Short mmCIF file of C-alpha atoms and ligand atoms in Angstrom, two decimals:
data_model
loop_
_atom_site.label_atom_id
_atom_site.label_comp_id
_atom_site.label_asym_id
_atom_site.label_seq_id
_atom_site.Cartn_x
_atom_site.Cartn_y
_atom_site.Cartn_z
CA UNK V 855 -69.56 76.07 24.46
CA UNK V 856 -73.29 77.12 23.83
CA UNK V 857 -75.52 74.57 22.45
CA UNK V 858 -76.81 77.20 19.97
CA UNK V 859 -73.30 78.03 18.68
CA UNK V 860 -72.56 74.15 18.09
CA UNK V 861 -75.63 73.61 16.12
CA UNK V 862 -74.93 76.44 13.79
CA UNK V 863 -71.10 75.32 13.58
CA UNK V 864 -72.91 71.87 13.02
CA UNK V 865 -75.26 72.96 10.07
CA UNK V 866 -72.96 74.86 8.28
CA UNK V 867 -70.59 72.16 8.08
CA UNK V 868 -72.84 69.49 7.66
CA UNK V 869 -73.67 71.83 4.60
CA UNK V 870 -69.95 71.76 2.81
CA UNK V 871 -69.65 67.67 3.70
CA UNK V 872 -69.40 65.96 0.02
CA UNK V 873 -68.56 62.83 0.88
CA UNK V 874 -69.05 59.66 3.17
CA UNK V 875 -66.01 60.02 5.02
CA UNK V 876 -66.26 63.50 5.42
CA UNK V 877 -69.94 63.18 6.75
CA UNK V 878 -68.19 60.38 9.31
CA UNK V 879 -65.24 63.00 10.27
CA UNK V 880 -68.25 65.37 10.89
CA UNK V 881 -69.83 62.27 12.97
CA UNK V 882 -66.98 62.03 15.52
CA UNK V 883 -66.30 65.84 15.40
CA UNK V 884 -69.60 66.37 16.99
CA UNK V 885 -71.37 62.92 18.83
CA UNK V 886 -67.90 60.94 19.25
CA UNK V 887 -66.45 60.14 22.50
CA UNK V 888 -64.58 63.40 22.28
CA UNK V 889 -67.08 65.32 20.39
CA UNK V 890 -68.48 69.03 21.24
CA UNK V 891 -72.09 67.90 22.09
CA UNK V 892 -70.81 64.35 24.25
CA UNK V 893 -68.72 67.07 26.34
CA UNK V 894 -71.70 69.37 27.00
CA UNK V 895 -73.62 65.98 28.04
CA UNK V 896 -70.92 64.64 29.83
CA UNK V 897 -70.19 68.21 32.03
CA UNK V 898 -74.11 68.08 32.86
CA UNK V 899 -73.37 66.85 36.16
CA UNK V 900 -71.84 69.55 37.72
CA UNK V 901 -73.87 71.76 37.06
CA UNK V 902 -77.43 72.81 39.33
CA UNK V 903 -80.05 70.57 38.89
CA UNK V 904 -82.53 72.61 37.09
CA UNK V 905 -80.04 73.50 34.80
CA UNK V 906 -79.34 70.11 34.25
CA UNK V 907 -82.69 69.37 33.57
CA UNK V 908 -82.90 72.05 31.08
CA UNK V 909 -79.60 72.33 29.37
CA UNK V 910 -80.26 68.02 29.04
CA UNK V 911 -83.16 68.20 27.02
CA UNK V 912 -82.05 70.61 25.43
CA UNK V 913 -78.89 69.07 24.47
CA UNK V 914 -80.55 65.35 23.68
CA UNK V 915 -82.85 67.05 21.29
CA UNK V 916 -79.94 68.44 19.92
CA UNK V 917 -78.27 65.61 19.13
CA UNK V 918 -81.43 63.77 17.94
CA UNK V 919 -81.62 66.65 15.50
CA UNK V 920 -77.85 65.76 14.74
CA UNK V 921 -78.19 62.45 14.02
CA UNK V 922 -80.92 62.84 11.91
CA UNK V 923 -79.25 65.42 9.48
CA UNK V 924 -76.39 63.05 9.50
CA UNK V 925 -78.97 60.17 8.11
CA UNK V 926 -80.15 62.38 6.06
CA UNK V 927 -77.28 63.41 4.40
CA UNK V 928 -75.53 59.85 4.20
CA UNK V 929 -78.45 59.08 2.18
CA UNK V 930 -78.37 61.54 -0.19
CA UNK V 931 -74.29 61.11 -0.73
CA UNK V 932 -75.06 57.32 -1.36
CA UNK V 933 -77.70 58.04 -4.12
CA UNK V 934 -75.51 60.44 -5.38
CA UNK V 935 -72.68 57.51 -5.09
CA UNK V 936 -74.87 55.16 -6.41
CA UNK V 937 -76.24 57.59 -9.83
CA UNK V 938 -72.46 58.37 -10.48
CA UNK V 939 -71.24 55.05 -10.55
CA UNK V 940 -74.46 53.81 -12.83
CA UNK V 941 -73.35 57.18 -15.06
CA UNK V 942 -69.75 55.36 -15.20
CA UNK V 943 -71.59 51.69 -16.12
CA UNK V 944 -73.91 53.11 -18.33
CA UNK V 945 -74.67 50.56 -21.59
CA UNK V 946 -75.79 52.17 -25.09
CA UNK V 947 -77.67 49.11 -25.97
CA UNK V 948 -78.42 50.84 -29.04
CA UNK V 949 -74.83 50.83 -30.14
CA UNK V 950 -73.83 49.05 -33.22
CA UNK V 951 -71.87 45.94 -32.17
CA UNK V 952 -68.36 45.82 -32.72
CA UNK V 953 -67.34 43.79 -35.97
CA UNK V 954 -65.27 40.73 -34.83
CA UNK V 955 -62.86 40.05 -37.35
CA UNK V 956 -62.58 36.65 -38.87
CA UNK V 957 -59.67 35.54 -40.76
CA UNK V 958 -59.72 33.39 -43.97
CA UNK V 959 -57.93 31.18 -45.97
CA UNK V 960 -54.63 31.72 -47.79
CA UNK V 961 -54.88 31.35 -51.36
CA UNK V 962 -52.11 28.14 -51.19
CA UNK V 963 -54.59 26.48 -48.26
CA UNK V 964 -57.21 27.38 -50.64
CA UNK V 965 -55.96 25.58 -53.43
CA UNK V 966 -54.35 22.94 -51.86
CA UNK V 967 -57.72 21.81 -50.25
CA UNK V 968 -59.03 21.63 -53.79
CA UNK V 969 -56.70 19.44 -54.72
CA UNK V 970 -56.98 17.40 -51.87
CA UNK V 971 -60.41 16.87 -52.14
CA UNK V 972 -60.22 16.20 -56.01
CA UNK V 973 -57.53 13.04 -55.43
CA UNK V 974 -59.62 11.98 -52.67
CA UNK V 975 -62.80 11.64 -54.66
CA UNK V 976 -60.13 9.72 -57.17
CA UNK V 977 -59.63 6.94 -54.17
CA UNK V 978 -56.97 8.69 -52.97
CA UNK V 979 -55.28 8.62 -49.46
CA UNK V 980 -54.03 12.10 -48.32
CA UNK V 981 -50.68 11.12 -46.54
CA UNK V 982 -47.83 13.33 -45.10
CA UNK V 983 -44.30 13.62 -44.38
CA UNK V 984 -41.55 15.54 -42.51
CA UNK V 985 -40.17 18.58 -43.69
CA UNK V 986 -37.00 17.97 -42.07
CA UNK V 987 -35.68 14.77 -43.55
CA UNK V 988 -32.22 12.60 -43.68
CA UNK V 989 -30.14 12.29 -46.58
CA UNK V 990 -31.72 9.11 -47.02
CA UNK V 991 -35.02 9.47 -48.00
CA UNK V 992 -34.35 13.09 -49.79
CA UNK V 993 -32.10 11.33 -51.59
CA UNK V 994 -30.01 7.70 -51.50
CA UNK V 995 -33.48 6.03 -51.10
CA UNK V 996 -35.31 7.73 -54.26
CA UNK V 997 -31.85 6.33 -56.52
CA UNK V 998 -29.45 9.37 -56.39
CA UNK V 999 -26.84 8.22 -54.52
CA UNK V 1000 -23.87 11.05 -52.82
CA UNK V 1001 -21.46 11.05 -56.01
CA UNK V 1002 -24.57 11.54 -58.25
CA UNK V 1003 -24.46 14.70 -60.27
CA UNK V 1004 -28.38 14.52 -60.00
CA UNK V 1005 -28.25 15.86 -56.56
CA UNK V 1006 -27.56 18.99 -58.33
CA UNK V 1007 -30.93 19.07 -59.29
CA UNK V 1008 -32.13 20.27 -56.25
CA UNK V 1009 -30.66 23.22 -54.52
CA UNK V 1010 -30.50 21.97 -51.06
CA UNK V 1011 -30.30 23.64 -47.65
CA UNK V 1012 -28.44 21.55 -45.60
CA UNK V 1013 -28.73 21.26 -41.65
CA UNK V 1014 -26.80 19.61 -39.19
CA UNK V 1015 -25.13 16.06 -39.42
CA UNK V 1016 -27.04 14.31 -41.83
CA UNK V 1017 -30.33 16.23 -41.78
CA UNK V 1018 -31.70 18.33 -44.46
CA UNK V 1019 -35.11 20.15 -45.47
CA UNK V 1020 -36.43 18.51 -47.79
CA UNK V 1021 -36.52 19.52 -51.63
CA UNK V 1022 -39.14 17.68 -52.64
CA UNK V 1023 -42.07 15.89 -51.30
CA UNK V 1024 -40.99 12.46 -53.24
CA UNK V 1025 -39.25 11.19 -49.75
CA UNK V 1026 -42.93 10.52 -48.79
CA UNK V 1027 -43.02 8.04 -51.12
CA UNK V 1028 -40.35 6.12 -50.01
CA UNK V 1029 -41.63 6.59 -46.51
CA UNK V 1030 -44.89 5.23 -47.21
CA UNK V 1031 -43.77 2.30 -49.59
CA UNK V 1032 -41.51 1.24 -46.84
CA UNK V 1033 -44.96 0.63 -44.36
CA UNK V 1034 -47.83 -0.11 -46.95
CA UNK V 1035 -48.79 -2.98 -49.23
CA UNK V 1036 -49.66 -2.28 -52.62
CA UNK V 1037 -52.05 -1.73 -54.05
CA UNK V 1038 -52.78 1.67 -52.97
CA UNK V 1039 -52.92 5.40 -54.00
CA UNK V 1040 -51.83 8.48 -52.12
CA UNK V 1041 -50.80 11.75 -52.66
CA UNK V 1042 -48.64 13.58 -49.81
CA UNK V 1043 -49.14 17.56 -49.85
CA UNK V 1044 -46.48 19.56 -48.40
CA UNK V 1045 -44.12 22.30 -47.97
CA UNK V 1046 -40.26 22.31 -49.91
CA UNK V 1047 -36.97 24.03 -49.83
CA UNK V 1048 -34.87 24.98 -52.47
CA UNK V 1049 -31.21 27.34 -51.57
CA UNK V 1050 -32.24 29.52 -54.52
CA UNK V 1051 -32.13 32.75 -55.56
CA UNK V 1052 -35.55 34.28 -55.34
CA UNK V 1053 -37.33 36.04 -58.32
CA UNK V 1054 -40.84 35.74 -59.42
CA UNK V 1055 -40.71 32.50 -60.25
CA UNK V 1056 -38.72 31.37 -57.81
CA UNK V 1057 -39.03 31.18 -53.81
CA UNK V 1058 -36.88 28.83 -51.35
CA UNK V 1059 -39.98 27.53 -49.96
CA UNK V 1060 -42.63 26.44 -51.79
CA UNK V 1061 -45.67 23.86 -52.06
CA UNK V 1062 -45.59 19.92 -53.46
CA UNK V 1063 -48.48 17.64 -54.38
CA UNK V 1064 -46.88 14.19 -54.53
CA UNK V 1065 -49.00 11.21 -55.85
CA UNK V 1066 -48.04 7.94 -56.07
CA UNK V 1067 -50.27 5.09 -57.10
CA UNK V 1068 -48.98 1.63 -57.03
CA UNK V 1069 -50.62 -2.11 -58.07
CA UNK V 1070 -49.74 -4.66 -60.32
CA UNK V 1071 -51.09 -3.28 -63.39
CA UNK V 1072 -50.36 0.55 -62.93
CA UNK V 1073 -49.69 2.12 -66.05
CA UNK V 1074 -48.70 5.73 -67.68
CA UNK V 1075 -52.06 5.06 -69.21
CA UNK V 1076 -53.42 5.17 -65.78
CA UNK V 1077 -51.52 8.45 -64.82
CA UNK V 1078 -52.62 10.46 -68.10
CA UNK V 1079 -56.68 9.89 -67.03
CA UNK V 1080 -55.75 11.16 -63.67
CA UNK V 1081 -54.26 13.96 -64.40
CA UNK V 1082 -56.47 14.71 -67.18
CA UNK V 1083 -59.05 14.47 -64.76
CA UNK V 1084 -57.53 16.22 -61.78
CA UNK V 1085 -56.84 19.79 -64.34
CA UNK V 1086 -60.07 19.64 -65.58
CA UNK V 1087 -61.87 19.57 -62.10
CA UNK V 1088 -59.31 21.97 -60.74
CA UNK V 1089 -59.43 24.66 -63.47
CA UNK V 1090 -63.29 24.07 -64.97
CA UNK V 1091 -62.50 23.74 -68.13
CA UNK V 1092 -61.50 21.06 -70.57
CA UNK V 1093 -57.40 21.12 -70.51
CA UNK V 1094 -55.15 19.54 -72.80
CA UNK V 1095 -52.20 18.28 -71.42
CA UNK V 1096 -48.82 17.57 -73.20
CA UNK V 1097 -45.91 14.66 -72.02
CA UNK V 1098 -42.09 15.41 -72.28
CA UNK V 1099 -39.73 12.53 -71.95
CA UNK V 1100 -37.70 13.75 -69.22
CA UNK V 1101 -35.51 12.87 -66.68
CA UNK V 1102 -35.62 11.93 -62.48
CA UNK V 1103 -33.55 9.35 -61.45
CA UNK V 1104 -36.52 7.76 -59.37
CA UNK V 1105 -38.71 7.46 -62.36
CA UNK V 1106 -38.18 5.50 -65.52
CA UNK V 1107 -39.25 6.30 -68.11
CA UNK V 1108 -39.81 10.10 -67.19
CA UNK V 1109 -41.99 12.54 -68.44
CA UNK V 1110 -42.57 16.52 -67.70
CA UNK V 1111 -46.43 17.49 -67.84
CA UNK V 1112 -47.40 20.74 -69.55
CA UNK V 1113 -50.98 21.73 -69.95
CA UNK V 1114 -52.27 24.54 -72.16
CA UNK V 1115 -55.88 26.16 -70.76
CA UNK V 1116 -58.37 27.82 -73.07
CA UNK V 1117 -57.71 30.98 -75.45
CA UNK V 1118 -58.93 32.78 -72.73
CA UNK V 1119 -56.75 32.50 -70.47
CA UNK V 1120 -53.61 32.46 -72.83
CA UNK V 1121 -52.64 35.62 -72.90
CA UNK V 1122 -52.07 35.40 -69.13
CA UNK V 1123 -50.50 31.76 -68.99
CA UNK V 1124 -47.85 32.98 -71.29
CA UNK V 1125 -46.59 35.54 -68.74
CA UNK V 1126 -46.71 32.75 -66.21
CA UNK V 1127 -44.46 30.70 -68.26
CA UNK V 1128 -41.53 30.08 -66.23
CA UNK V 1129 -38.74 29.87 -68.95
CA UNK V 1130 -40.03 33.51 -70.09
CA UNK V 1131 -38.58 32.55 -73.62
CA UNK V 1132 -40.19 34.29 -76.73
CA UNK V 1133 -41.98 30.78 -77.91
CA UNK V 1134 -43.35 30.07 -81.11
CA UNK V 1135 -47.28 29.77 -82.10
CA UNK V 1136 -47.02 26.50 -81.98
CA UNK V 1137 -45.95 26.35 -78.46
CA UNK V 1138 -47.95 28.97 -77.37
CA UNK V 1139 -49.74 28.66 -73.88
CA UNK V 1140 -48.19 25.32 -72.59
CA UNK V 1141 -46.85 25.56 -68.86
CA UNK V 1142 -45.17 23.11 -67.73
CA UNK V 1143 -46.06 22.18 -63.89
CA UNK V 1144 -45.26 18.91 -63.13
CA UNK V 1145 -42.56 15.97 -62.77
CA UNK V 1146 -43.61 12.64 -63.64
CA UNK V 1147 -42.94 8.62 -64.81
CA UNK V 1148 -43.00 5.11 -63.49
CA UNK V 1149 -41.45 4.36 -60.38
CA UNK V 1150 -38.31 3.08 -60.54
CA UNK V 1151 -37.01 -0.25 -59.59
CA UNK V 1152 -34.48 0.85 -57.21
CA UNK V 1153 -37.47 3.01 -55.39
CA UNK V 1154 -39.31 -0.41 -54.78
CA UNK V 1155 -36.10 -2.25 -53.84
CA UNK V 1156 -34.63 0.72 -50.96
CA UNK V 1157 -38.29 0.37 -49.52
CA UNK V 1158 -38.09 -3.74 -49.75
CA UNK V 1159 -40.83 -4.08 -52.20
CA UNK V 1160 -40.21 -6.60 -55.49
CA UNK V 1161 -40.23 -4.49 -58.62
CA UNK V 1162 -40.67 -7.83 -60.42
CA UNK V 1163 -44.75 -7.96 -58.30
CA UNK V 1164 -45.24 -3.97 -58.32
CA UNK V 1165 -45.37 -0.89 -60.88
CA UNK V 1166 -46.69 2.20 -60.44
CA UNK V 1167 -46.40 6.03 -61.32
CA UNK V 1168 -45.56 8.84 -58.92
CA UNK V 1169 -45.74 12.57 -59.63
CA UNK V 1170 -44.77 15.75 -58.58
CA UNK V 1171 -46.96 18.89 -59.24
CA UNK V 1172 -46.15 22.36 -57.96
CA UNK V 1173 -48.85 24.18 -55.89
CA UNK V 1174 -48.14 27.66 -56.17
CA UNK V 1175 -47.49 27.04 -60.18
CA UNK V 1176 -50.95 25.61 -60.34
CA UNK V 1177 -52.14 28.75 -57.76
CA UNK V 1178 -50.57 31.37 -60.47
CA UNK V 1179 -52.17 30.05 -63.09
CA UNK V 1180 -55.30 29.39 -61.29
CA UNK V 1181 -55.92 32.76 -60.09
CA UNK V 1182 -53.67 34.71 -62.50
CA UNK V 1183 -51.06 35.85 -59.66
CA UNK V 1184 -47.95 37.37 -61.34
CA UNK V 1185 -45.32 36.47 -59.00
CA UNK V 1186 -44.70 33.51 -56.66
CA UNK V 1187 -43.18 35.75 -53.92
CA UNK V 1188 -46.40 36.98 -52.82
CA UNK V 1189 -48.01 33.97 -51.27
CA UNK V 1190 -45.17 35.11 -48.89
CA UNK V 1191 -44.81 38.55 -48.03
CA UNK V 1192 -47.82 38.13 -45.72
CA UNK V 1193 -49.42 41.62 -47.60
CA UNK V 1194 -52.92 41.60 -46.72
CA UNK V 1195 -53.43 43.81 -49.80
CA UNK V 1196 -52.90 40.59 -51.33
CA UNK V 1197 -54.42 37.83 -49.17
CA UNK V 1198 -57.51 40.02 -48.85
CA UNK V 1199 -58.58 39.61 -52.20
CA UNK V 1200 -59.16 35.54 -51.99
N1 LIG U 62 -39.66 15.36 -57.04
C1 LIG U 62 -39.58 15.90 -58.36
C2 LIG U 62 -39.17 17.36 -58.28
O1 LIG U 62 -39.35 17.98 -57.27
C3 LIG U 62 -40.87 15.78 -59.11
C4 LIG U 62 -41.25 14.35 -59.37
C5 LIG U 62 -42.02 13.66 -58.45
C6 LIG U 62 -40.83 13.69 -60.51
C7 LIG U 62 -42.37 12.34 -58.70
C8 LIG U 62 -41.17 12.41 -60.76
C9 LIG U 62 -41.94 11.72 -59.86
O2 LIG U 62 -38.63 17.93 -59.20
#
């Protein structure tokens, strides 16, 4: 082939090439071992020797030419390369960021670390139990033994062999009587089960504050400043609180707590009133929202403590209850459901 005709072949390729490889295709096509200009080269010997000398230079200045259009062109596809992929990797770094989302707390976690930190400024040791318990410590332990009618009291969902979840948080007490020596105070936080049916006032698992404070002098005078104290902190306003005799078969005597907030929040509590009965102005505006008295003897005795050295008073109060009232929340199913309509606004 003419030299002439295989560099005009050669530049109007070398003009379609796009990319690196094809550039290198174009590379072997023309100056590899096979190529159309190595041939020419390669042939030179046969032929005269002027010619040889002629059609030599000729063909080296060729393929100087070549090679230079080929280093030419690789670097232009490599800036190319290069300006693409900084077009792919290209930063606004005048972009707004992107908002990371941060959760927050529940309104039970809310209120429960309220109370918490209430109690503890009280002297009081936060202490916890299992939610899974025995028959035990749910039960036999706090004075209701299996033939009791009592046990009715609490709805219970039962789960294999002797195990249950527990229906109150009063088990801690037992728990921690059994390994402490009075005096001391503690309340034990936690979660319950009841087998109930559910309605707004009503949810199979809910939220305990137990307290129990224990010395030789401990009396139901003791437990009415507490609590006194405790509603006032945890509501902000003065509270007047009310005692029922009542009955649990791990206190004695028993008493139900009912508290009644200021007139302006009446008008709500009474909707929050469990009972929903049509109540009279006298009663107006009491809730009742805890389960009180002075430990019984046989609770000292199952944890091997003399009730003859030791008295004290334990408690029960309900978290959500207190959470209703608290932030005027309608129905107890809520805290629940997991809405974030309804989380989001606490
Ligand atoms: N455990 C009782 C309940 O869940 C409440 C309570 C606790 C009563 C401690 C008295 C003393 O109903």
């Amino acid at each position: 082939m003419e030299l002439s005709q295989i560099e005009k072949d050669f530049l109007k390729e070398i003009e379609k090439v796009e990319s690196l490889e094809e550039l290198q295709n174009l590379k072997v096509k023309y100056l590899g071992r096979k190529g159309a200009l190595t041939q020419i080269l390669r042939s030179l010997k046969e032929l005269p020797l002027e010619e040889r000398k002629k059609i030599g230079k000729e063909a080296n200045v060729l393929k100087e030419k070549m090679e230079k259009l080929i280093l030419e062109k690789e670097k232009t596809l490599k800036e190319i390369e290069e300006r693409k992929k900084l077009e792919r990797e290209k930063v606004d770094l005048t972009c707004p960021g992107k908002k990371i989302s941060l959760g927050h707390l529940h309104p039970l976690s809310l209120v429960l670390r309220e109370i918490k930190e209430i109690f503890q400024k009280m002297g009081f040791e936060v202490v916890e139990g299992p939610e899974i318990e025995t028959c035990f410590y749910n039960f036999d332990a706090l004075n209701v033994p299996e033939d009791h009618p009592a046990r009715d009291l609490w709805s219970t969902l039962w789960l294999e062999k002797n195990y249950l979840l527990r229906t109150h948080t009063s088990p801690v007490q037992v728990r921690y009587l059994e390994k402490h020596q009075p005096p001391f105070r503690i309340i034990a936080p936690g979660r319950v089960f009841r087998h109930e049916r559910t309605d707004a006032h009503h949810e199979i698992q809910f939220y305990q504050v137990e307290g129990l404070m224990v010395g030789k002098d401990v009396s139901l005078a003791n437990f009415k400043a507490v609590i006194l104290h405790f509603f006032k902190e945890f509501f902000k306003e003065k509270v007047e609180i009310r005692l029922r005799p009542s009955y649990f078969p791990f206190t004695e005597p028993s008493v139900e707590v009912d508290i009644r907030l200021s007139a302006k929040r009446k008008a709500q509590s009474a909707k929050v009133n469990t009972k929903g009965k049509a109540q009279s102005a006298k009663e107006e505006g009491w809730l009742e929202v805890m389960g009180a008295g002075m430990v019984h003897p046989k609770v000292f005795e199952a944890a091997r403590l003399n009730p003859l050295r030791w008295q004290g008073f334990a408690f029960g109060v309900g978290v959500d209850r207190l959470a209703m009232i608290k932030y005027k929340i309608p129905d107890i199913r809520l805290f629940y459901q997991g809405d974030l309509r309804f989380i989001r606004q606490f």
